Short mmCIF file of C-alpha atoms in Angstrom, two decimals:
data_model
loop_
_atom_site.label_atom_id
_atom_site.label_comp_id
_atom_site.label_asym_id
_atom_site.label_seq_id
_atom_site.Cartn_x
_atom_site.Cartn_y
_atom_site.Cartn_z
CA PRO A 3 68.41 3.19 17.48
CA THR A 4 65.10 1.41 17.96
CA SER A 5 62.18 3.77 18.41
CA PRO A 6 59.68 3.34 21.30
CA CYS A 7 56.99 2.36 18.81
CA GLU A 8 59.10 -0.43 17.35
CA GLU A 9 59.76 -1.80 20.81
CA VAL A 10 56.11 -2.24 21.72
CA ILE A 11 54.37 -3.03 18.46
CA LYS A 12 54.86 -6.37 16.78
CA ASN A 13 54.60 -6.02 13.00
CA LEU A 14 53.16 -2.52 13.48
CA SER A 15 54.63 0.91 12.87
CA LEU A 16 53.36 4.48 12.78
CA GLU A 17 53.81 6.71 9.76
CA ALA A 18 53.27 10.45 9.94
CA ILE A 19 50.63 10.62 7.22
CA GLN A 20 47.16 12.03 6.91
CA LEU A 21 44.70 9.27 6.06
CA CYS A 22 41.14 9.40 4.93
CA ASP A 23 38.78 9.74 7.84
CA ARG A 24 35.99 7.24 8.30
CA ASP A 25 33.65 9.28 6.10
CA GLY A 26 36.03 9.06 3.17
CA ASN A 27 37.20 12.68 3.36
CA LYS A 28 40.88 13.38 2.81
CA SER A 29 43.25 16.31 2.54
CA GLN A 30 44.03 17.36 -1.01
CA ASP A 31 47.75 17.23 -0.27
CA SER A 32 47.65 13.87 1.49
CA GLY A 33 49.02 11.92 -1.44
CA ILE A 34 46.44 9.17 -0.86
CA ALA A 35 43.88 8.16 -3.42
CA GLU A 36 41.03 5.70 -3.28
CA MET A 37 41.16 2.57 -5.41
CA GLU A 38 37.89 0.72 -5.63
CA GLU A 39 39.65 -2.48 -6.63
CA LEU A 40 41.13 -2.90 -3.15
CA PRO A 41 38.80 -5.04 -1.02
CA VAL A 42 37.04 -3.40 1.92
CA PRO A 43 37.42 -5.33 5.21
CA HIS A 44 34.15 -6.61 6.64
CA ASN A 45 32.96 -8.92 9.40
CA ILE A 46 35.68 -7.65 11.76
CA LYS A 47 36.40 -9.88 14.74
CA ILE A 48 38.23 -8.85 17.94
CA SER A 49 39.60 -11.65 20.16
CA ASN A 50 42.24 -12.46 22.78
CA ILE A 51 41.66 -9.11 24.50
CA THR A 52 44.03 -8.21 27.35
CA CYS A 53 44.56 -4.94 29.21
CA ASP A 54 47.00 -3.72 26.54
CA SER A 55 46.55 -5.90 23.45
CA PHE A 56 44.02 -7.60 21.21
CA LYS A 57 43.85 -9.72 18.06
CA ILE A 58 41.97 -8.48 15.02
CA SER A 59 40.82 -10.29 11.89
CA TRP A 60 38.31 -9.70 9.12
CA ASP A 61 36.98 -11.06 5.85
CA MET A 62 37.54 -9.46 2.44
CA ASP A 63 36.87 -10.22 -1.21
CA SER A 64 39.59 -12.03 -3.09
CA LYS A 65 39.74 -9.48 -5.95
CA SER A 66 42.95 -7.43 -5.95
CA LYS A 67 43.89 -9.11 -2.67
CA ASP A 68 47.45 -9.60 -3.90
CA ARG A 69 47.82 -5.82 -4.28
CA ILE A 70 47.46 -5.23 -0.55
CA THR A 71 50.72 -4.28 1.16
CA HIS A 72 49.43 -2.64 4.35
CA TYR A 73 46.47 -2.34 6.68
CA PHE A 74 45.42 0.99 8.19
CA ILE A 75 43.84 0.60 11.63
CA ASP A 76 41.91 3.53 13.09
CA LEU A 77 41.83 3.00 16.85
CA ASN A 78 40.15 5.52 19.16
CA LYS A 79 38.82 5.69 22.69
CA LYS A 80 35.07 5.43 22.38
CA GLU A 81 34.33 8.66 24.22
CA ASN A 82 36.51 10.56 21.75
CA LYS A 83 36.13 8.50 18.62
CA ASN A 84 36.36 11.40 16.15
CA SER A 85 39.42 13.10 17.62
CA ASN A 86 41.74 11.89 14.87
CA LYS A 87 39.85 13.86 12.22
CA PHE A 88 41.06 17.14 13.69
CA LYS A 89 44.73 16.36 14.28
CA HIS A 90 47.41 18.19 12.33
CA LYS A 91 48.36 16.27 9.21
CA ASP A 92 51.96 15.81 10.35
CA VAL A 93 50.90 14.02 13.55
CA PRO A 94 50.65 10.21 13.31
CA THR A 95 46.96 9.41 13.40
CA LYS A 96 46.59 5.77 12.44
CA LEU A 97 48.30 2.46 12.99
CA VAL A 98 49.97 1.30 9.79
CA ALA A 99 50.59 -2.44 9.71
CA LYS A 100 52.25 -4.53 7.07
CA ALA A 101 49.83 -6.98 5.50
CA VAL A 102 50.64 -9.92 7.75
CA PRO A 103 48.48 -13.06 8.03
CA LEU A 104 45.32 -12.64 10.09
CA PRO A 105 44.50 -12.59 12.94
CA MET A 106 47.00 -9.87 13.72
CA THR A 107 48.07 -8.87 17.23
CA VAL A 108 47.90 -5.19 18.15
CA ARG A 109 49.71 -4.32 21.35
CA GLY A 110 51.32 -1.35 22.99
CA HIS A 111 51.03 0.33 26.36
CA TRP A 112 51.47 3.78 24.83
CA PHE A 113 48.03 3.80 23.26
CA LEU A 114 45.99 1.03 24.92
CA SER A 115 44.69 1.35 28.48
CA PRO A 116 42.98 -1.34 30.57
CA ARG A 117 39.21 -1.43 31.10
CA THR A 118 38.66 1.18 28.37
CA GLU A 119 36.16 1.18 25.50
CA TYR A 120 37.60 1.62 22.02
CA THR A 121 36.33 1.82 18.46
CA VAL A 122 38.26 0.35 15.55
CA ALA A 123 37.92 0.49 11.76
CA VAL A 124 40.21 -0.88 9.05
CA GLN A 125 41.30 -0.05 5.49
CA THR A 126 43.39 -2.08 3.11
CA ALA A 127 46.17 -0.19 1.35
CA SER A 128 48.74 -0.57 -1.40
CA LYS A 129 52.02 1.29 -1.10
CA GLN A 130 53.23 2.75 -4.40
CA VAL A 131 56.78 3.14 -5.64
CA ASP A 132 56.68 6.86 -4.85
CA GLY A 133 55.79 6.13 -1.22
CA ASP A 134 52.14 7.17 -1.48
CA TYR A 135 49.26 4.82 -0.78
CA VAL A 136 46.06 3.84 -2.50
CA VAL A 137 43.43 2.73 -0.06
CA SER A 138 40.09 0.99 0.18
CA GLU A 139 37.05 2.49 1.85
CA TRP A 140 36.85 2.19 5.64
CA SER A 141 35.27 -0.89 7.11
CA GLU A 142 32.39 -0.71 9.53
CA ILE A 143 33.24 0.57 13.02
CA ILE A 144 33.54 -2.06 15.75
CA GLU A 145 33.46 -1.41 19.50
CA PHE A 146 35.28 -3.39 22.19
CA CYS A 147 36.59 -2.97 25.72
CA THR A 148 40.08 -3.87 26.97
CA ALA A 149 40.47 -6.18 29.95
CA ASP A 150 41.56 -5.71 33.56
CA TYR A 151 45.09 -6.26 34.80
CA SER A 152 46.02 -9.93 34.81
CA LYS A 153 47.79 -11.67 37.69
CA VAL A 154 51.05 -11.04 35.84
CA HIS A 155 50.46 -7.29 35.87
CA LEU A 156 49.33 -7.32 39.50
CA THR A 157 52.48 -9.24 40.44
CA GLN A 158 54.50 -6.42 38.86
CA LEU A 159 52.57 -3.93 41.03
CA LEU A 160 53.12 -6.16 44.06
CA GLU A 161 56.87 -6.19 43.51
CA LYS A 162 56.92 -2.40 43.26
CA ALA A 163 54.93 -2.10 46.49
CA GLU A 164 57.30 -4.45 48.32
CA VAL A 165 60.20 -2.09 47.59
CA ILE A 166 58.73 0.76 49.67
CA ALA A 167 56.72 -1.16 52.30
CA GLY A 168 59.25 -0.46 55.07
CA ARG A 169 59.72 -2.25 58.36
CA MET A 170 56.90 -4.05 60.14
CA LEU A 171 55.08 -2.69 63.18
CA LYS A 172 52.81 -4.57 65.58
CA LEU A 173 49.05 -4.20 65.47
CA SER A 174 46.24 -5.69 67.52
CA VAL A 175 43.00 -4.47 65.91
CA PHE A 176 41.34 -3.73 62.60
CA TYR A 177 39.10 -0.66 62.55
CA ARG A 178 36.47 0.96 60.36
CA ASN A 179 35.39 4.60 60.64
CA GLN A 180 31.91 5.77 59.63
CA HIS A 181 29.28 8.28 60.64
CA LYS A 182 26.98 7.47 63.56
CA GLU A 183 24.07 7.11 61.10
CA TYR A 184 25.85 4.23 59.37
CA PHE A 185 26.10 2.15 62.52
CA ASP A 186 22.52 3.01 63.50
CA TYR A 187 21.37 1.80 60.07
CA ILE A 188 23.34 -1.46 60.41
CA ARG A 189 21.71 -2.19 63.77
CA GLU A 190 18.21 -1.36 62.55
CA HIS A 191 18.17 -2.82 59.03
CA HIS A 192 20.87 -5.51 58.89
CA GLY A 193 20.54 -7.30 62.22
CA ASN A 194 23.74 -5.74 63.60
CA ALA A 195 25.92 -7.11 60.76
CA MET A 196 27.93 -4.89 58.43
CA GLN A 197 27.37 -6.07 54.87
CA PRO A 198 29.90 -6.27 52.03
CA SER A 199 29.42 -3.71 49.26
CA VAL A 200 30.95 -3.38 45.79
CA LYS A 201 34.36 -1.70 45.80
CA ASP A 202 34.46 1.74 44.17
CA ASN A 203 36.74 2.75 41.28
CA SER A 204 39.59 4.18 43.35
CA GLY A 205 43.13 3.05 42.65
CA SER A 206 44.62 1.60 39.46
CA HIS A 207 42.38 1.87 36.42
CA GLY A 208 43.06 -1.77 35.51
CA SER A 209 42.40 -3.24 38.96
CA PRO A 210 40.16 -6.33 38.62
CA ILE A 211 38.52 -5.71 42.00
CA SER A 212 37.16 -2.23 41.22
CA GLY A 213 33.41 -2.32 40.66
CA LYS A 214 33.38 -6.10 41.09
CA LEU A 215 34.65 -7.38 44.45
CA GLU A 216 32.23 -7.12 47.38
CA GLY A 217 33.73 -6.49 50.78
CA ILE A 218 34.01 -4.27 53.85
CA PHE A 219 36.88 -1.79 54.13
CA PHE A 220 39.03 -1.85 57.26
CA SER A 221 42.20 -0.06 58.26
CA CYS A 222 45.01 -1.44 60.37
CA ASN A 223 47.78 1.16 60.36
CA THR A 224 49.03 2.30 63.76
CA GLU A 225 50.76 5.42 65.03
CA PHE A 226 54.49 4.89 65.36
CA ASN A 227 54.75 6.36 68.85
CA THR A 228 51.67 4.72 70.44
CA GLY A 229 51.24 1.46 68.54
CA LYS A 230 47.51 2.25 68.39
CA PRO A 231 45.19 3.38 65.57
CA PRO A 232 45.36 7.12 64.81
CA GLN A 233 42.62 9.27 66.28
CA ASP A 234 42.02 11.13 62.99
CA SER A 235 39.95 9.74 60.12
CA PRO A 236 38.45 10.96 56.82
CA TYR A 237 35.47 8.61 57.00
CA GLY A 238 33.51 9.61 60.09
CA ARG A 239 33.83 10.20 63.83
CA TYR A 240 32.63 6.75 64.93
CA ARG A 241 34.96 3.78 64.87
CA PHE A 242 34.33 0.06 64.96
CA GLU A 243 37.32 -1.83 66.38
CA ILE A 244 37.71 -5.60 66.23
CA ALA A 245 40.51 -7.85 67.46
CA ALA A 246 42.76 -8.75 64.54
CA GLU A 247 42.44 -12.51 65.06
CA LYS A 248 38.67 -12.37 64.47
CA LEU A 249 39.19 -11.29 60.85
CA PHE A 250 42.67 -12.53 60.00
CA ASN A 251 43.78 -16.04 60.99
CA PRO A 252 44.88 -19.38 59.48
CA ASN A 253 41.30 -19.91 58.25
CA THR A 254 41.55 -16.89 55.93
CA ASN A 255 43.49 -16.25 52.74
CA LEU A 256 45.30 -12.99 52.00
CA TYR A 257 45.55 -11.42 48.53
CA PHE A 258 47.29 -8.40 47.03
CA GLY A 259 44.75 -6.14 45.30
CA ASP A 260 46.36 -2.84 44.27
CA PHE A 261 49.12 -0.26 44.79
CA TYR A 262 48.57 3.42 44.05
CA CYS A 263 48.98 7.04 45.09
CA MET A 264 46.89 10.16 44.55
CA TYR A 265 49.48 12.81 43.60
CA THR A 266 50.89 12.59 47.14
CA ALA A 267 54.09 11.40 48.77
CA TYR A 268 52.41 8.46 50.51
CA HIS A 269 51.18 5.29 48.85
CA TYR A 270 48.26 2.94 49.42
CA VAL A 271 48.21 -0.86 49.24
CA ILE A 272 44.90 -2.71 49.01
CA LEU A 273 44.82 -6.19 50.55
CA VAL A 274 41.91 -8.63 50.56
CA ILE A 275 41.19 -11.00 53.46
CA ALA A 276 38.79 -13.79 52.51
CA PRO A 277 37.60 -16.74 54.61
CA VAL A 278 38.86 -19.94 52.98
CA GLY A 279 36.34 -21.29 50.48
CA SER A 280 34.05 -18.25 50.62
CA PRO A 281 32.70 -16.57 47.45
CA GLY A 282 35.19 -13.76 48.00
CA ASP A 283 38.02 -16.28 48.24
CA GLU A 284 36.99 -17.91 44.96
CA PHE A 285 36.78 -14.51 43.25
CA CYS A 286 40.28 -13.53 44.41
CA LYS A 287 41.86 -16.90 43.68
CA GLN A 288 41.13 -16.43 39.99
CA ARG A 289 42.34 -12.83 39.75
CA LEU A 290 44.78 -11.76 42.48
CA PRO A 291 48.25 -12.82 43.66
CA GLN A 292 47.94 -14.72 46.95
CA LEU A 293 50.24 -13.82 49.84
CA ASN A 294 51.67 -16.06 52.54
CA ILE A 295 49.91 -14.87 55.71
CA LYS A 296 53.03 -15.57 57.79
CA ASP A 297 55.59 -14.08 55.43
CA ASN A 298 54.90 -11.03 53.26
CA LYS A 299 55.87 -7.36 53.23
CA PHE A 300 52.48 -5.88 54.17
CA LEU A 301 50.39 -7.74 56.75
CA THR A 302 51.36 -10.87 58.66
CA CYS A 303 49.72 -13.25 61.08
CA ASP A 304 51.88 -15.73 63.00
CA GLU A 305 51.83 -17.66 66.24
CA GLU A 306 54.36 -16.91 68.96
CA ASP A 307 54.22 -18.83 72.26
CA GLY A 308 50.65 -19.91 71.54
CA VAL A 309 49.46 -16.36 70.82
CA MET A 310 48.64 -14.86 67.40
CA VAL A 311 50.89 -11.90 66.64
CA TYR A 312 50.19 -9.35 63.89
CA HIS A 313 52.40 -6.90 62.00
CA HIS A 314 51.78 -4.30 59.28
CA ALA A 315 54.06 -2.37 56.93
CA GLN A 316 55.12 1.02 58.27
CA ASP A 317 55.64 3.02 55.08
CA VAL A 318 52.42 2.35 53.14
CA ILE A 319 48.78 2.97 54.08
CA LEU A 320 46.98 -0.36 54.09
CA GLU A 321 43.36 -0.64 53.00
CA VAL A 322 42.03 -4.06 53.93
CA ILE A 323 38.89 -5.51 52.35
CA TYR A 324 37.16 -8.28 54.28
CA THR A 325 34.79 -10.21 52.02
CA ASP A 326 32.19 -11.54 54.50
CA PRO A 327 29.64 -9.78 56.76
CA VAL A 328 30.94 -8.69 60.18
CA ASP A 329 28.69 -8.51 63.25
CA LEU A 330 29.10 -5.41 65.38
CA SER A 331 28.90 -7.58 68.51
CA LEU A 332 32.38 -8.93 67.64
CA GLY A 333 33.93 -5.55 68.44
CA THR A 334 33.18 -2.10 69.85
CA VAL A 335 31.86 1.16 68.42
CA ALA A 336 33.04 4.45 69.96
CA GLU A 337 33.55 8.08 68.97
CA ILE A 338 37.11 9.12 68.11
CA THR A 339 38.69 12.21 69.65
CA GLY A 340 40.62 13.41 66.58
CA HIS A 341 39.68 15.29 63.43
CA GLN A 342 37.83 14.20 60.32
CA LEU A 343 40.53 14.71 57.66
CA MET A 344 38.58 14.63 54.39
CA SER A 345 41.74 15.22 52.36
CA LEU A 346 42.81 11.64 53.14
CA SER A 347 39.67 10.07 51.70
CA THR A 348 40.26 7.56 48.89
CA ALA A 349 36.64 7.29 47.71
CA ASN A 350 36.78 6.98 43.91
CA ALA A 351 40.28 8.48 44.04
CA LYS A 352 42.18 8.66 40.76
CA LYS A 353 45.66 7.18 40.61
CA ASP A 354 48.54 9.42 39.58
CA PRO A 355 49.49 7.98 36.14
CA SER A 356 52.89 9.72 36.16
CA CYS A 357 54.22 8.27 39.43
CA LYS A 358 57.22 6.06 38.72
CA THR A 359 56.87 4.32 42.09
CA CYS A 360 53.44 2.76 41.61
CA ASN A 361 52.88 2.43 37.85
CA ILE A 362 53.81 -0.46 35.59
CA SER A 363 54.59 -0.50 31.88
CA VAL A 364 51.07 -1.19 30.64
CA GLY A 365 48.14 1.14 30.12
CA ARG A 366 47.33 3.20 33.20
#
């Protein structure tokens, strides 16, 4: 049967061998010897970086080039770059690639994660008839960072989210909970207008909106029995409510941003509402799957008998990011009567990487 490694690595395999570390030290029983004649890779170039793959190439002297049968690639997360030196010798520690033409593609969700800094170094090697290797010295160490999820990956997340979204319930307002001091500050320092801020790092590690997209978070979920927003909130006892049509209408575009959970039974979906042609709209158009505002599984806006009607998914918690400033005069601010449930806060929340419902088959 095909092993998991063979399924995800093109022209790459892992061998359970102990290689020289980057300082040239090696176990006496490793069966690997140095051969100066093998050229040392230099001028390493990393290109075509995605969230779970990259291309690597390098230069090397022509002497003994025809002796090279394999490349050893030492790939480590930057924050733990020396971890391989201390692994047991029977544990695979390096990528072993056949000496294919360069540049060579390295891919595999089982060791590459999105938006993560890595270090890489390379040796050339010659496999002997007895199965042992002779190797060159290690190359210099190069650093690089993997990319965010692409639209293809986000579409996979979107499709997973659609499966559990549930039936649609009516809504009439978007709302934003904060402390009283927040709204006082907005009135005093920002001319009554809430300003977009950079999204935190909650949700999927590869999300292209984390730390980059500027917007204002709103909620829109309603209680099943009342059809109104819940009276509890983790974000503060004061709530700004605004009629749905003032933020979401045919002059706005809707994008899918993320799908995640935090080791809980309930799941979150992040949507982005951006006025057509705005900077936020242009940002999302390049990076996120766009949704039909009249027909999607999460949040819809349609006209019935001359009136705009809104629905939201029942079985996920929607977090809506609006990308433009919002004036407080467009809605109302009032104190809620419920509790402040801090356990529901998603600020910088880490996604559960083991959840089969909301993870896709690339790096977490």
